[in-house]
mmCIF file of C-alpha atoms and ligand atoms in Angstrom:
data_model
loop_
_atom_site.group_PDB
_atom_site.id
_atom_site.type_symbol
_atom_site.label_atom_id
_atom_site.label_comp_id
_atom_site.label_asym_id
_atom_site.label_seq_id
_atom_site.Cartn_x
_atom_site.Cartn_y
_atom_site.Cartn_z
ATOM 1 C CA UNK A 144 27.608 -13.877 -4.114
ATOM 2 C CA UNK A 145 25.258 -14.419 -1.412
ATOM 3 C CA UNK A 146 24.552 -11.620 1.006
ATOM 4 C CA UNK A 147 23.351 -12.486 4.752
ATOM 5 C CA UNK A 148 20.279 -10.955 5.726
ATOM 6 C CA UNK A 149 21.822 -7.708 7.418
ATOM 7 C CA UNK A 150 23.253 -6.382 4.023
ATOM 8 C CA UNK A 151 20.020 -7.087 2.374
ATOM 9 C CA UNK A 152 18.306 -5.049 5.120
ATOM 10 C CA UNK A 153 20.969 -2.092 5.198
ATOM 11 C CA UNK A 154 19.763 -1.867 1.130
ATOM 12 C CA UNK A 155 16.515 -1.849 2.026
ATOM 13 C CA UNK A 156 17.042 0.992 4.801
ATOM 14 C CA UNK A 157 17.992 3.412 1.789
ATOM 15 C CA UNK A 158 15.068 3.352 0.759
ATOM 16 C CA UNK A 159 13.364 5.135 3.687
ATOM 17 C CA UNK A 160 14.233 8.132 1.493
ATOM 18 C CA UNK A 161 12.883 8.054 -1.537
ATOM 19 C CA UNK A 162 15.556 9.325 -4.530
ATOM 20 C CA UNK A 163 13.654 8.499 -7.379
ATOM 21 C CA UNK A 164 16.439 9.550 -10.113
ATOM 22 C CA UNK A 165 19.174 7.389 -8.172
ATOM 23 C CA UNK A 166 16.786 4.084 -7.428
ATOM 24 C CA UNK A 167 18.302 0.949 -7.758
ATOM 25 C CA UNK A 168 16.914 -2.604 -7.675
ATOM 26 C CA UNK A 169 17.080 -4.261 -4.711
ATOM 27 C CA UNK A 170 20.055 -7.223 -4.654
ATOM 28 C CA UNK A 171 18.841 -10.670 -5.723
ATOM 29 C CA UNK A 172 19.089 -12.285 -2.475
ATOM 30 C CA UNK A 173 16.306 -9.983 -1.675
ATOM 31 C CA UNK A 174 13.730 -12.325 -3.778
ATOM 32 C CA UNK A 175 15.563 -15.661 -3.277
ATOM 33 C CA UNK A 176 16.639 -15.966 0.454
ATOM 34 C CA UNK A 177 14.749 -18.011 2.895
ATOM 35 C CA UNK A 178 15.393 -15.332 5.856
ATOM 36 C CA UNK A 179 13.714 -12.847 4.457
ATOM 37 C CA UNK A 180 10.488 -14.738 3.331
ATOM 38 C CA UNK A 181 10.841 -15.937 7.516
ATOM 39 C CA UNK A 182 11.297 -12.317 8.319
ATOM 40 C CA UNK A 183 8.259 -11.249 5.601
ATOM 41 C CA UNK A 184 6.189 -14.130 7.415
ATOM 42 C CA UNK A 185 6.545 -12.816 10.763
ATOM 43 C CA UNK A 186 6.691 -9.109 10.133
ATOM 44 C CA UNK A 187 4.268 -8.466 6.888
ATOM 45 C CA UNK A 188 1.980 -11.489 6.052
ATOM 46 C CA UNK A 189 -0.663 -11.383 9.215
ATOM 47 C CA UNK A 190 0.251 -7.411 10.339
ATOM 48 C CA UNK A 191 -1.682 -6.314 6.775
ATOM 49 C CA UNK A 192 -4.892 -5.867 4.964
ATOM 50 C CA UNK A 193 -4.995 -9.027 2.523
ATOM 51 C CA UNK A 194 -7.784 -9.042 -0.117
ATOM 52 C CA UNK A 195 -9.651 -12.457 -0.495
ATOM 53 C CA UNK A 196 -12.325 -11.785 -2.874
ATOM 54 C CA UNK A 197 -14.972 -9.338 -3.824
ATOM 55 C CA UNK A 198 -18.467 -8.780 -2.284
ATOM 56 C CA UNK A 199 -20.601 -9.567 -5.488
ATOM 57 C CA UNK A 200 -19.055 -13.372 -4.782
ATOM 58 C CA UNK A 201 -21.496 -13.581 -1.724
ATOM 59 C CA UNK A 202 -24.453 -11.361 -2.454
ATOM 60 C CA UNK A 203 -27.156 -13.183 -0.111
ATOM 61 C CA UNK A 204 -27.058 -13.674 3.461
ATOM 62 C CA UNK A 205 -25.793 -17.089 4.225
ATOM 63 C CA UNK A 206 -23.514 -17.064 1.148
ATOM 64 C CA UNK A 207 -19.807 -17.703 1.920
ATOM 65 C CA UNK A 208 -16.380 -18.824 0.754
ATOM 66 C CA UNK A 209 -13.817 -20.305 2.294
ATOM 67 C CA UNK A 210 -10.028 -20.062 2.421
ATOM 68 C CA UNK A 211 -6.738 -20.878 4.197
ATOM 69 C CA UNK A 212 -4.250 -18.003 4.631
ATOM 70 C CA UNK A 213 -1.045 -18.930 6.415
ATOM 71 C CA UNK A 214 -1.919 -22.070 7.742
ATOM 72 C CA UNK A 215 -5.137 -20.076 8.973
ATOM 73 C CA UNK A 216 -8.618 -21.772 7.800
ATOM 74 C CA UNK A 217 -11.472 -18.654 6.747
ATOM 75 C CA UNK A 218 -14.706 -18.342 6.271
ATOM 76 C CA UNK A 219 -15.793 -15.349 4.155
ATOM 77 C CA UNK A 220 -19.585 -15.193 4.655
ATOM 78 C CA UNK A 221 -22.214 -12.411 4.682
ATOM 79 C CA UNK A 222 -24.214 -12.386 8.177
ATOM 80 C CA UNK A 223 -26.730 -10.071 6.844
ATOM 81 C CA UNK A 224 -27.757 -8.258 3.681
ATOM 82 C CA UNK A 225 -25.216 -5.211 4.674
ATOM 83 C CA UNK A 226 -22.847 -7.205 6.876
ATOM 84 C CA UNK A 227 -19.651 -9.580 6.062
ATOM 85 C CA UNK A 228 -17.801 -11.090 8.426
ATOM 86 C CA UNK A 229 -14.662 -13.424 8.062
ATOM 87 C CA UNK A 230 -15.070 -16.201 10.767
ATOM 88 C CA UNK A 231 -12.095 -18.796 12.054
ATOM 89 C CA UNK A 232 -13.062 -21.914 10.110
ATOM 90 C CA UNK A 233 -11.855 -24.181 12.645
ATOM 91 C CA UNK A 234 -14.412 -26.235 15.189
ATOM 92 C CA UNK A 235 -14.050 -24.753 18.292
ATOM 93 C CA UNK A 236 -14.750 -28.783 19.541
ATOM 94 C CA UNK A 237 -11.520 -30.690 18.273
ATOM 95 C CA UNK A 238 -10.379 -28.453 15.586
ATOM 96 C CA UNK A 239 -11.665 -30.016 12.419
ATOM 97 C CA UNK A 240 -12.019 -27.416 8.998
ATOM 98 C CA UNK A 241 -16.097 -26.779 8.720
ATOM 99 C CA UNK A 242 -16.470 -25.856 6.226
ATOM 100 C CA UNK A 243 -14.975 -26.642 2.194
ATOM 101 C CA UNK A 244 -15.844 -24.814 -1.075
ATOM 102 C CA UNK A 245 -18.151 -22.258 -1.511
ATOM 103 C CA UNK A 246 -22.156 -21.894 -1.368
ATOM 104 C CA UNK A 247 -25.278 -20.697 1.033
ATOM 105 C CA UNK A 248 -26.172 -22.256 4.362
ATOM 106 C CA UNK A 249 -28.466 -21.320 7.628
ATOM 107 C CA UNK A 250 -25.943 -22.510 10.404
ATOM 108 C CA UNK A 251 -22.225 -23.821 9.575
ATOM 109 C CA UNK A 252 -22.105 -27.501 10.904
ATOM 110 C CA UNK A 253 -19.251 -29.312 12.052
ATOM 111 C CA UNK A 254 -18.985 -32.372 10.035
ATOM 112 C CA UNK A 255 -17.067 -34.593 13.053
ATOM 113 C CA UNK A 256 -19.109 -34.475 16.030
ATOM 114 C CA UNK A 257 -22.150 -31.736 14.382
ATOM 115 C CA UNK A 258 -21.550 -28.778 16.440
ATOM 116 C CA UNK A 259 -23.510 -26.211 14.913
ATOM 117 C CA UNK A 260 -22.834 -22.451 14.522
ATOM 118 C CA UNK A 261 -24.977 -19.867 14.029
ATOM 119 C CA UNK A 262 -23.431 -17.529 10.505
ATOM 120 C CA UNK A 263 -21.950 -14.877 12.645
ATOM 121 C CA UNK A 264 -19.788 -17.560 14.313
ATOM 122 C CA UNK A 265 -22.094 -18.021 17.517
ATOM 123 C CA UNK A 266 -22.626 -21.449 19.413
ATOM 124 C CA UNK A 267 -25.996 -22.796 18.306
ATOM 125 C CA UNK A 268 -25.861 -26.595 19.566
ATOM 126 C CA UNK A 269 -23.370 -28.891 20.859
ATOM 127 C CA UNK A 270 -24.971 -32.490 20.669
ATOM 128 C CA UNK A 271 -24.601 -34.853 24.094
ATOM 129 C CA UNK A 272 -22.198 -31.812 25.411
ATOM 130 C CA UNK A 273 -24.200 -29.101 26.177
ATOM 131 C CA UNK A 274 -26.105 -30.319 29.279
ATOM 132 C CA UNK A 275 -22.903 -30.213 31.350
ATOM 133 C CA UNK A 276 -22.986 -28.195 33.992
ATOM 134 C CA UNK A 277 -19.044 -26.625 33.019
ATOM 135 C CA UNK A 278 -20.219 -26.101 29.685
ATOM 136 C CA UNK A 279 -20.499 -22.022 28.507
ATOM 137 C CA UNK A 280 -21.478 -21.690 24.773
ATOM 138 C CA UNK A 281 -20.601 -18.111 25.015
ATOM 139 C CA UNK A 282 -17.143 -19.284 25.313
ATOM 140 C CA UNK A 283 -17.701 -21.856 22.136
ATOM 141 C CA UNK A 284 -18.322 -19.228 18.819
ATOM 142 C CA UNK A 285 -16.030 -19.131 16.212
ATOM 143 C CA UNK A 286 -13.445 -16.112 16.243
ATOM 144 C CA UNK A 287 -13.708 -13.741 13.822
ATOM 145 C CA UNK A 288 -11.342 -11.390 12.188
ATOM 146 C CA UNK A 289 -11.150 -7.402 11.659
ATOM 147 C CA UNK A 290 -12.691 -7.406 7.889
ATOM 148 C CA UNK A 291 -13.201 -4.158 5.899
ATOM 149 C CA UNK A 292 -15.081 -3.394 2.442
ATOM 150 C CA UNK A 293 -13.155 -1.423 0.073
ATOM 151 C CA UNK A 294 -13.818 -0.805 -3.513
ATOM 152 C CA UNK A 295 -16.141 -3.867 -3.395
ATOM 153 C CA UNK A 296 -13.417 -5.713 -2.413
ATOM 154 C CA UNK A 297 -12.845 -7.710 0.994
ATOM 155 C CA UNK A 298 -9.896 -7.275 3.431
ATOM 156 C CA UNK A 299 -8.540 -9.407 6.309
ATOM 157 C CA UNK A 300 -6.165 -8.968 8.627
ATOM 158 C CA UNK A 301 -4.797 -11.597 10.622
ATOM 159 C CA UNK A 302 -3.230 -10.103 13.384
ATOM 160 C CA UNK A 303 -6.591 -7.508 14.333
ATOM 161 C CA UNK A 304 -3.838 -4.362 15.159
ATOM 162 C CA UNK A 305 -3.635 -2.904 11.279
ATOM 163 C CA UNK A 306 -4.828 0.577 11.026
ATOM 164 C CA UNK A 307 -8.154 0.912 9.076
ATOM 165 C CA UNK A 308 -7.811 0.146 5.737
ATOM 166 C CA UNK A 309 -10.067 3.160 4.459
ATOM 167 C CA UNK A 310 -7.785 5.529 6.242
ATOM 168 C CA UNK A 311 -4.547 4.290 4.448
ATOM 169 C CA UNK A 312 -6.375 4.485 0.983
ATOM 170 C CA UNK A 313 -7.978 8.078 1.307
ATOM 171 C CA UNK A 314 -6.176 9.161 -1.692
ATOM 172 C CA UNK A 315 -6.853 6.023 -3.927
ATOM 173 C CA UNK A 316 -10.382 6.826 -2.961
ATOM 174 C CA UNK A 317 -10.409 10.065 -4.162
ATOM 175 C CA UNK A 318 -8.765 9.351 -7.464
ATOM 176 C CA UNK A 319 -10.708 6.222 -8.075
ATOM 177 C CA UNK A 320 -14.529 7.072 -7.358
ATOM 178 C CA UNK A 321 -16.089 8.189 -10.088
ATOM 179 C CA UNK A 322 -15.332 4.648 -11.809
ATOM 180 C CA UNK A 323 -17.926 2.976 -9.144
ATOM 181 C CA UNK A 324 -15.634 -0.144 -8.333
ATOM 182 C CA UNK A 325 -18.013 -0.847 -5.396
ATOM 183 C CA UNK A 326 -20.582 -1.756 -8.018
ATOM 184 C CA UNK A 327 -18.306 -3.781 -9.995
ATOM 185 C CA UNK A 328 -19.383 -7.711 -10.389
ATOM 186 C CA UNK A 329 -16.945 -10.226 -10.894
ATOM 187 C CA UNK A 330 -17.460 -12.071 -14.072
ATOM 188 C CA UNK A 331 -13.979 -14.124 -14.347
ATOM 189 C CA UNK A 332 -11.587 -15.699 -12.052
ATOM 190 C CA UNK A 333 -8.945 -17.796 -12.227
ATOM 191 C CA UNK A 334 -6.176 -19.265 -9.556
ATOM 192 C CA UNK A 335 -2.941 -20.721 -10.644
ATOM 193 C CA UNK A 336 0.568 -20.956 -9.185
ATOM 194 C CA UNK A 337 3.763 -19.287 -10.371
ATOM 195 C CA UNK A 338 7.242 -20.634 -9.707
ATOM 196 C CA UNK A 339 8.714 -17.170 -8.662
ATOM 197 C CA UNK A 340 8.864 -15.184 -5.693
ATOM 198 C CA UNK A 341 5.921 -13.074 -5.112
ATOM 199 C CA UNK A 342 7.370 -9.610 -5.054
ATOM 200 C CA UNK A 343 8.661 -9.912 -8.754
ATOM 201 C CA UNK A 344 5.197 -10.584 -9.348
ATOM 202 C CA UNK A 345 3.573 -8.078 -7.463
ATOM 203 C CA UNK A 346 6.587 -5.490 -8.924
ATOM 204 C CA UNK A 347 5.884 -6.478 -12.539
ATOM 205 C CA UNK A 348 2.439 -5.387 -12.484
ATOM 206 C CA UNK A 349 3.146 -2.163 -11.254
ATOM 207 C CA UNK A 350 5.505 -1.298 -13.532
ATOM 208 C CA UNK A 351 5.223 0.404 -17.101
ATOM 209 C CA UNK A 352 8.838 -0.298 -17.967
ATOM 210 C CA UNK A 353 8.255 -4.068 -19.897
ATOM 211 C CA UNK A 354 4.410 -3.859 -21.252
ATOM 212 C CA UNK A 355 5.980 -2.303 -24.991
ATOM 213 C CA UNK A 356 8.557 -5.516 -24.447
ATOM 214 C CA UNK A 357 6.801 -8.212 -22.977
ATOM 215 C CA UNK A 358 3.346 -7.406 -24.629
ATOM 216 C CA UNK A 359 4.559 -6.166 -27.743
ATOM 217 C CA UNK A 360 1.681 -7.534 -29.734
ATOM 218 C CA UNK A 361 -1.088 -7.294 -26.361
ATOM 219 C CA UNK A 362 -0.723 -4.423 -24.569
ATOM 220 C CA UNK A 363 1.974 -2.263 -26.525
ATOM 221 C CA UNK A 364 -1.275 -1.027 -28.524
ATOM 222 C CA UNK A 365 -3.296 -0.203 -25.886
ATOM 223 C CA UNK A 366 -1.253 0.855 -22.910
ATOM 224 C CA UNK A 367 2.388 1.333 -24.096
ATOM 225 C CA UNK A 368 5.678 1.881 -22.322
ATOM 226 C CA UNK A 369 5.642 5.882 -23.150
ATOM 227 C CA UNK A 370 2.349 6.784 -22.012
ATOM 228 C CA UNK A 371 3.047 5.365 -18.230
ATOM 229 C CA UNK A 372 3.016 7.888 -15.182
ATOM 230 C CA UNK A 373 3.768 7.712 -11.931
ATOM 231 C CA UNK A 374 1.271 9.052 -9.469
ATOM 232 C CA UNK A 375 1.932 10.167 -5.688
ATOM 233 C CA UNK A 376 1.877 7.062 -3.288
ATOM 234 C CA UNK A 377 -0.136 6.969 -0.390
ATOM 235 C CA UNK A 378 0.261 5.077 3.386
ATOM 236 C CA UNK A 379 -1.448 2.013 1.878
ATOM 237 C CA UNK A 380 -0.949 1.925 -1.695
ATOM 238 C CA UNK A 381 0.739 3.172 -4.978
ATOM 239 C CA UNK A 382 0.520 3.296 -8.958
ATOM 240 C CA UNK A 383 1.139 4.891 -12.059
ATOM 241 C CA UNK A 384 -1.196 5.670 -14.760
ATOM 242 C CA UNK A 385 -1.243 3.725 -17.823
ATOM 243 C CA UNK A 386 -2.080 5.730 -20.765
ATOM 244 C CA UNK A 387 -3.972 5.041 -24.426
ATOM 245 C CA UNK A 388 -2.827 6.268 -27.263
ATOM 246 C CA UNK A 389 -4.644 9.179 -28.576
ATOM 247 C CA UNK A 390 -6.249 7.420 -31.723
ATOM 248 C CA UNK A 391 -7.499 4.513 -29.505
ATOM 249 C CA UNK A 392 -10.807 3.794 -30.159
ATOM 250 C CA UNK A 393 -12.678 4.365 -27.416
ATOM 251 C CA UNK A 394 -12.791 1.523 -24.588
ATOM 252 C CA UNK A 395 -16.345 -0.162 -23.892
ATOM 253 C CA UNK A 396 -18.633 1.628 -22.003
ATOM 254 C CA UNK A 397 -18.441 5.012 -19.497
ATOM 255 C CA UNK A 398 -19.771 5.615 -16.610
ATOM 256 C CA UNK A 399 -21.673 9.104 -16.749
ATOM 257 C CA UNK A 400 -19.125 10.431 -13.916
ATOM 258 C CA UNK A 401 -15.873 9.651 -15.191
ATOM 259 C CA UNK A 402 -14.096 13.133 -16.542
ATOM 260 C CA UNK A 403 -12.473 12.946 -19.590
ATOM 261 C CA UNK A 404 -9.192 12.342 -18.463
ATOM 262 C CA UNK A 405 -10.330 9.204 -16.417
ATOM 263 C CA UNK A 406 -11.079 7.662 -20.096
ATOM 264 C CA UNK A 407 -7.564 8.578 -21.330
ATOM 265 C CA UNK A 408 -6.158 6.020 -19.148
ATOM 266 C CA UNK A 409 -6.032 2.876 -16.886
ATOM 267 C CA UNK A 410 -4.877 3.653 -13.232
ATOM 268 C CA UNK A 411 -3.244 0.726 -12.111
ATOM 269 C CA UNK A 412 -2.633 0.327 -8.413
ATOM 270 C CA UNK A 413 -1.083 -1.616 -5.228
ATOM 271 C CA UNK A 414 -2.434 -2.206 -1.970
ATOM 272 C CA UNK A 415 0.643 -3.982 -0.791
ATOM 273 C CA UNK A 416 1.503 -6.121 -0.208
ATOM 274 C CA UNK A 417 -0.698 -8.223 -2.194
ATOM 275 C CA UNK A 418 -3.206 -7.042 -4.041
ATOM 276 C CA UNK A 419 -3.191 -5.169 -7.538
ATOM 277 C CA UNK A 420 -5.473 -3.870 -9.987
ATOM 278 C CA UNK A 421 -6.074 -1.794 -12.953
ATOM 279 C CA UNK A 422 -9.119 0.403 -13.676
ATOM 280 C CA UNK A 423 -10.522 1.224 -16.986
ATOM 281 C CA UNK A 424 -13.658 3.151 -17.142
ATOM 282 C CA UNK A 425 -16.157 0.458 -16.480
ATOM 283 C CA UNK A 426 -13.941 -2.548 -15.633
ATOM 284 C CA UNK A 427 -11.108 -3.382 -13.142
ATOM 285 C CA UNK A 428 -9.108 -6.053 -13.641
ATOM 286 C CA UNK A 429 -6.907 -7.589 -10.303
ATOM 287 C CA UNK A 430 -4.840 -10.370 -8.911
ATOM 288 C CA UNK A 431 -4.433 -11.511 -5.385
ATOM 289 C CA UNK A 432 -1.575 -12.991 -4.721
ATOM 290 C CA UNK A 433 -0.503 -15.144 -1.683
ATOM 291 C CA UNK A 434 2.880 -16.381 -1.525
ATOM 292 C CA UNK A 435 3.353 -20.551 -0.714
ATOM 293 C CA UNK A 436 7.290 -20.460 -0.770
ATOM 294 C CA UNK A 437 10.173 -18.209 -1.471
ATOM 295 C CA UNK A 438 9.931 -19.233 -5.360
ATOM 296 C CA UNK A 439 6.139 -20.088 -4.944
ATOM 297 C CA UNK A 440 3.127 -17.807 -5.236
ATOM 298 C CA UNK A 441 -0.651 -18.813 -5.887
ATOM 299 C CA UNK A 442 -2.336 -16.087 -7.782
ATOM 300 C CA UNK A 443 -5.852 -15.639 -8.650
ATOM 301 C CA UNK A 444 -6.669 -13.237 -11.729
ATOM 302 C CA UNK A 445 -9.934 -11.854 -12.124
ATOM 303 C CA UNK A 446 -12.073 -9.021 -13.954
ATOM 304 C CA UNK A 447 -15.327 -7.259 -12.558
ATOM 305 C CA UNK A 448 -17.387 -4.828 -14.298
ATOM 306 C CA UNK A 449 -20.258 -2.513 -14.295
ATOM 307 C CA UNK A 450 -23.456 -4.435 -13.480
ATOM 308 C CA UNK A 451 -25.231 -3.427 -16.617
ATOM 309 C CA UNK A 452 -22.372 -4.373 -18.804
ATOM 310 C CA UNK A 453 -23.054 -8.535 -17.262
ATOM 311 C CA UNK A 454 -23.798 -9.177 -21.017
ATOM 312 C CA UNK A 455 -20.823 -7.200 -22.547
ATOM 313 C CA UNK A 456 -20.076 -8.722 -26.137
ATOM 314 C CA UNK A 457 -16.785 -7.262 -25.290
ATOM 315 C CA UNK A 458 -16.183 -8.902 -22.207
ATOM 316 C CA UNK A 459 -14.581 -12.337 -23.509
ATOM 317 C CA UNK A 460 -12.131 -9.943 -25.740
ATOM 318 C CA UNK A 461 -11.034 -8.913 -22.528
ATOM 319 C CA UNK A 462 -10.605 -12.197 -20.655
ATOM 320 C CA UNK A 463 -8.693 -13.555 -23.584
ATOM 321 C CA UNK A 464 -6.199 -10.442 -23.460
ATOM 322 C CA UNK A 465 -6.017 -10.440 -19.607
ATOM 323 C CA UNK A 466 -5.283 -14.343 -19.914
ATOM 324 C CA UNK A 467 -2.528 -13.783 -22.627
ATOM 325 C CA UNK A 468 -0.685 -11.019 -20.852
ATOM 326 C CA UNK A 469 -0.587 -12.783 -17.544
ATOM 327 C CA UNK A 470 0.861 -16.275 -19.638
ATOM 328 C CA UNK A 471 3.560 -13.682 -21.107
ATOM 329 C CA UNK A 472 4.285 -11.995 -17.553
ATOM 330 C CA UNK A 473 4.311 -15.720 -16.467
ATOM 331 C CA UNK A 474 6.593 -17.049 -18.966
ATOM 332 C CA UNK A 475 8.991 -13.911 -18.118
ATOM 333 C CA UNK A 476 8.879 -14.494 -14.791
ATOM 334 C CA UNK A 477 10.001 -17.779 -14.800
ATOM 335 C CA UNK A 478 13.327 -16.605 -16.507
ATOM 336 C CA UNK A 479 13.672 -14.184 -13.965
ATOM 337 C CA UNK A 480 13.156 -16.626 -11.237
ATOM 338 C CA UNK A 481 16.151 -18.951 -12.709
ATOM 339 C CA UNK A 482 18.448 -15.425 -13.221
ATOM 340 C CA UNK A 483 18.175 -14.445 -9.765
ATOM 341 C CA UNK A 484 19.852 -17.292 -8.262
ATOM 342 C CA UNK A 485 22.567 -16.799 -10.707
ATOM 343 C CA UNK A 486 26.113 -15.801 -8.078
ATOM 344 C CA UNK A 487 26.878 -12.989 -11.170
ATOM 345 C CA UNK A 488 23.870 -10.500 -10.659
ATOM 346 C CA UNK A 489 24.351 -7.736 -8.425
ATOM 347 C CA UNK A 490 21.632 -4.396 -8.073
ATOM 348 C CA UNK A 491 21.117 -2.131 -11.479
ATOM 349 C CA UNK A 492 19.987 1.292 -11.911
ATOM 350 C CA UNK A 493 16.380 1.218 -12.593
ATOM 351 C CA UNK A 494 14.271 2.853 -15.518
ATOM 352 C CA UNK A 495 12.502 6.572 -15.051
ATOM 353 C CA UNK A 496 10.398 7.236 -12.542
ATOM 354 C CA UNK A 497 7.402 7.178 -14.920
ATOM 355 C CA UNK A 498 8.138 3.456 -16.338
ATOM 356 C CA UNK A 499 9.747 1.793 -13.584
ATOM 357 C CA UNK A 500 11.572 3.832 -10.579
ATOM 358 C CA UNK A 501 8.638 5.323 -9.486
ATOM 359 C CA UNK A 502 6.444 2.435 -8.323
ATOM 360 C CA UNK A 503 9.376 0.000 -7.820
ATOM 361 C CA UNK A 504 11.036 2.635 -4.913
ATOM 362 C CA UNK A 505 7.314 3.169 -3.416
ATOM 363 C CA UNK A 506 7.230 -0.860 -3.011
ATOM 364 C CA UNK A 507 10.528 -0.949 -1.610
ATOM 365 C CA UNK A 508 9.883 2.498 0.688
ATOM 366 C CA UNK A 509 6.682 0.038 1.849
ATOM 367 C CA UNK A 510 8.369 -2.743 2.635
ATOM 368 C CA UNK A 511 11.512 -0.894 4.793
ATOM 369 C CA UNK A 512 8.206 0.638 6.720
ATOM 370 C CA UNK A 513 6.831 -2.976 7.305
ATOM 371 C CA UNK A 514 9.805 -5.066 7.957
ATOM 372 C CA UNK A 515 12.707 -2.740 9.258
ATOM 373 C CA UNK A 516 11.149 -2.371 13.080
HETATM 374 S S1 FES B 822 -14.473 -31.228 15.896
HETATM 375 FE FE1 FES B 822 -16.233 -30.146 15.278
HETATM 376 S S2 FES B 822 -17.818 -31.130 16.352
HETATM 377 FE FE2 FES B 822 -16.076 -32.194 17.031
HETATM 378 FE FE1 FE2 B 823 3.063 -7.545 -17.626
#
């Protein structure tokens, strides 16, 4: 049966409490109804920090990328050898994209009418236009966005009000900074789309319940079912460790800093609502995700490690198992996508706090935060 958006939102309210032992999953209507991806639109998509990339993408000033997040055209370009900035992509003339792709420039020119912009977004030249007495070029610069660094990754958000990003992850930091994720370089990406809606996605990586089921033959040897625990959330994220078994052979390389228990595991973590990651001594592995529909979300999957392991013989080893688990999460997914419209499916206890409760409730404790004002 289909619920109307108050019901969904009264489940959600229970979850302002967290009850770990008594969490249930949220209804189906939850993932498949068009009200709440409206209400999720107005309420979560431009109020957040949204990761776009990582730093080592645009290591030289002038370098940039570019991007369009809800209907909202970026440029993600570094100013200055310690400064990035994340610029409105749109000609401040007649509103034509500048800029496409990626790559290194000296000014950002409009390709209609050749207004020019210095990289920080200012004015430089406005052909035929700028001898008019009513003309301010002050008033002409590209807008930029609040932007923040974290973990080597960048952050946008839309709507300029979040609180800093840094603040919210405290915690993370903490736990995660003796793996050196700052100094991380990206050595694989990939972007594809999933039929499904984005919070299954975002939920299935952070939970420990299906890798022994799902990647019975990937990661059921490395990081099974058993070994997962939950970890304390924090304002802006949440996570569970993902242990190795004890007769794993040890896991590429260390950095000198990480303690012993740091190699015993992978943390994996959210920064909701839509970025995730695991860390594993020398290497993180993540996926952005940006939702295009209800039942659509483009994802892009990447790995970054250690500078000095650029040449890792064991780096392709772990493309090929990152690519195979996210084609079996994929593949899962999609049967999950077709279940949940099914009129037969109501909510279900969930599994332990350790595999599955733990994590799933901290989502849904985020969400009730974001989009119950
Ligand atoms: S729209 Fe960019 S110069 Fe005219
Ligand atoms: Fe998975």
């Amino acid at each position: 049966m289909s619920m109307n958006l108050s019901n969904i939102l009264d489940h959600l309210r229970s979850y302002e409490d967290i009850d770990y032992d008594l969490a249930r999953s949220m209804p189906p209507d939850f993932y498949t109804s068009e009200e709440i991806f409206n209400l999720e639109k107005e309420r979560l998509f431009r109020s957040q920090w949204i990761c776009l990339g990582r730093i080592d993408q645009i290591p030289n000033r002038g370098d940039y990328f570019t991007t369009v997040l809800f209907d909202e055209p970026l440029i993600i370009i570094r100013t200055t050898v310690d400064e990035i900035k994340i610029l409105s992509n749109v000609c401040r003339h007649r509103g034509s994209v500048i800029m496409h792709g990626n790559g290194n420039r000296e000014s950002l020119i409009c390709p209609y009418h050749s207004w020019t912009y210095e990289l920080d977004g200012a004015l430089r030249n406005a052909p035929l236009v700028n001898k008019r007495p009513d003309f301010d070029p002050e008033k002409c610069g590209l807008p930029s966005f609040s932007t923040e660094v974290w973990g080597g990754f960048i952050y946008v958000n839309l709507d300029g009000a979040a609180t800093p990003l840094s603040d919210q992850l405290s915690g993370l930091t903490t736990m995660l900074e003796r793996h050196h994720m700052d100094d991380m370089v990206q050595r694989y990406s990939e972007e594809s789309v999933w039929n499904c809606n984005w919070k299954c996605l975002a939920e299935n990586f952070m939970e420990g319940y299906h890798l022994s089921s799902v990647h019975r033959e990937t990661l059921h040897p490395v990081t099974p079912t058993r070994l997962s625990q939950h970890f304390p959330p924090g304002d802006g994220y949440f996570g569970f460790y993902s242990g190795f078994p004890e007769d794993l052979p040890q896991r590429g390389k260390y950095h000198p800093d990480l303690l012993p228990e740091d190699k015993t595991r992978s943390v994996m973590f959210a920064i909701p609502p839509f970025h995730v990651a695991g860390v594993a001594g020398h290497k993180v592995s993540y996926l952005y995700l940006r939702p295009e529909g209800v039942d659509k979300v483009r994802v892009t999957q990447g790995i970054a490690l250690l500078e000095e392991d650029g040449a890792d013989p064991k780096l392709q080893a772990a493309i090929d198992l990152f690519k195979r688990t996210m084609a079996e999460d994929h593949a899962q997914l999609s049967q999950v996508a077709l279940g949940l419209k099914s009129n037969h499916l109501g909510t279900a206890p969930l599994g332990s706090k350790d595999f599955e409760a733990g994590t799933i409730s901290d989502f849904y404790n985020f969400l009730a935060r974001k989009l119950l004002q």
